[in-house]
């Protein structure tokens, strides 16, 4: 089946630095990918929709200058958390639309900002 | 913004008991999906229901989509400790430029041995 590979699975960074998270579709082309944020024991909150070759669409309240999304190819979308702060610590998950319908999710990235 | 109300939010039961999780909305969805998520991992799709009134079974799990396609339920029979996890319902709307999922808040299920 369609698989999305997300890296890294865990990252610890210092406050003020930037972190890049990658999401790759391994055996299909993903024109649309989604980035979610999840706090402990809570549901997924959609941050933005990433469209190949165009600007991402951000949900209300999500700072586009802080969470930079790039979808330069049909198999790769990246989320960069710029100038990270402890409050950005969270579990970030990407998802992609699968050809024929449905969605598949990455395994998530646990970001800890110290 | 469409909301999916999922209940209960937390559920702790003994092995062998039955349980039902509900997902309700005032909006109509073209399809509804149920996911199970374990700590530190991404959600894994359990089932997609598309037709109003549809019932799908997956071993001890029974999924139902309401006739009006606004609500859904997940019933687990004879729960086992391996069923422990976060269960998420998510509704999808077709059409438009943003074909995205709306997630419920999740049900954290703990099955005690």
mmCIF file of C-alpha atoms in Angstrom, chain B residues 1 4-5 15 23 25 27 30 38 43 46 49-50 73 75 77 80 85-86 96 100 107 110-111:
data_model
loop_
_atom_site.group_PDB
_atom_site.id
_atom_site.type_symbol
_atom_site.label_atom_id
_atom_site.label_comp_id
_atom_site.label_asym_id
_atom_site.label_seq_id
_atom_site.Cartn_x
_atom_site.Cartn_y
_atom_site.Cartn_z
ATOM 1 C CA UNK B 1 -15.342 24.890 10.417
ATOM 2 C CA UNK B 4 -16.832 16.271 14.887
ATOM 3 C CA UNK B 5 -17.850 15.555 18.440
ATOM 4 C CA UNK B 15 -10.581 -7.081 29.437
ATOM 5 C CA UNK B 23 -18.689 10.423 16.535
ATOM 6 C CA UNK B 25 -21.563 16.121 13.600
ATOM 7 C CA UNK B 27 -22.535 18.393 8.902
ATOM 8 C CA UNK B 30 -18.833 12.136 2.005
ATOM 9 C CA UNK B 38 -0.378 4.280 19.512
ATOM 10 C CA UNK B 43 -2.564 7.122 13.022
ATOM 11 C CA UNK B 46 -8.968 1.017 10.482
ATOM 12 C CA UNK B 49 -17.355 4.172 5.606
ATOM 13 C CA UNK B 50 -18.963 5.879 2.663
ATOM 14 C CA UNK B 73 -19.959 4.615 15.864
ATOM 15 C CA UNK B 75 -18.182 -0.900 18.758
ATOM 16 C CA UNK B 77 -16.633 -6.619 21.450
ATOM 17 C CA UNK B 80 -8.402 -6.948 24.853
ATOM 18 C CA UNK B 85 -4.846 3.220 22.076
ATOM 19 C CA UNK B 86 -6.220 6.505 20.844
ATOM 20 C CA UNK B 96 -13.633 22.252 -3.449
ATOM 21 C CA UNK B 100 -9.079 17.628 3.980
ATOM 22 C CA UNK B 107 -11.063 8.558 22.527
ATOM 23 C CA UNK B 110 -7.334 1.657 28.112
ATOM 24 C CA UNK B 111 -8.148 -2.022 28.416
#
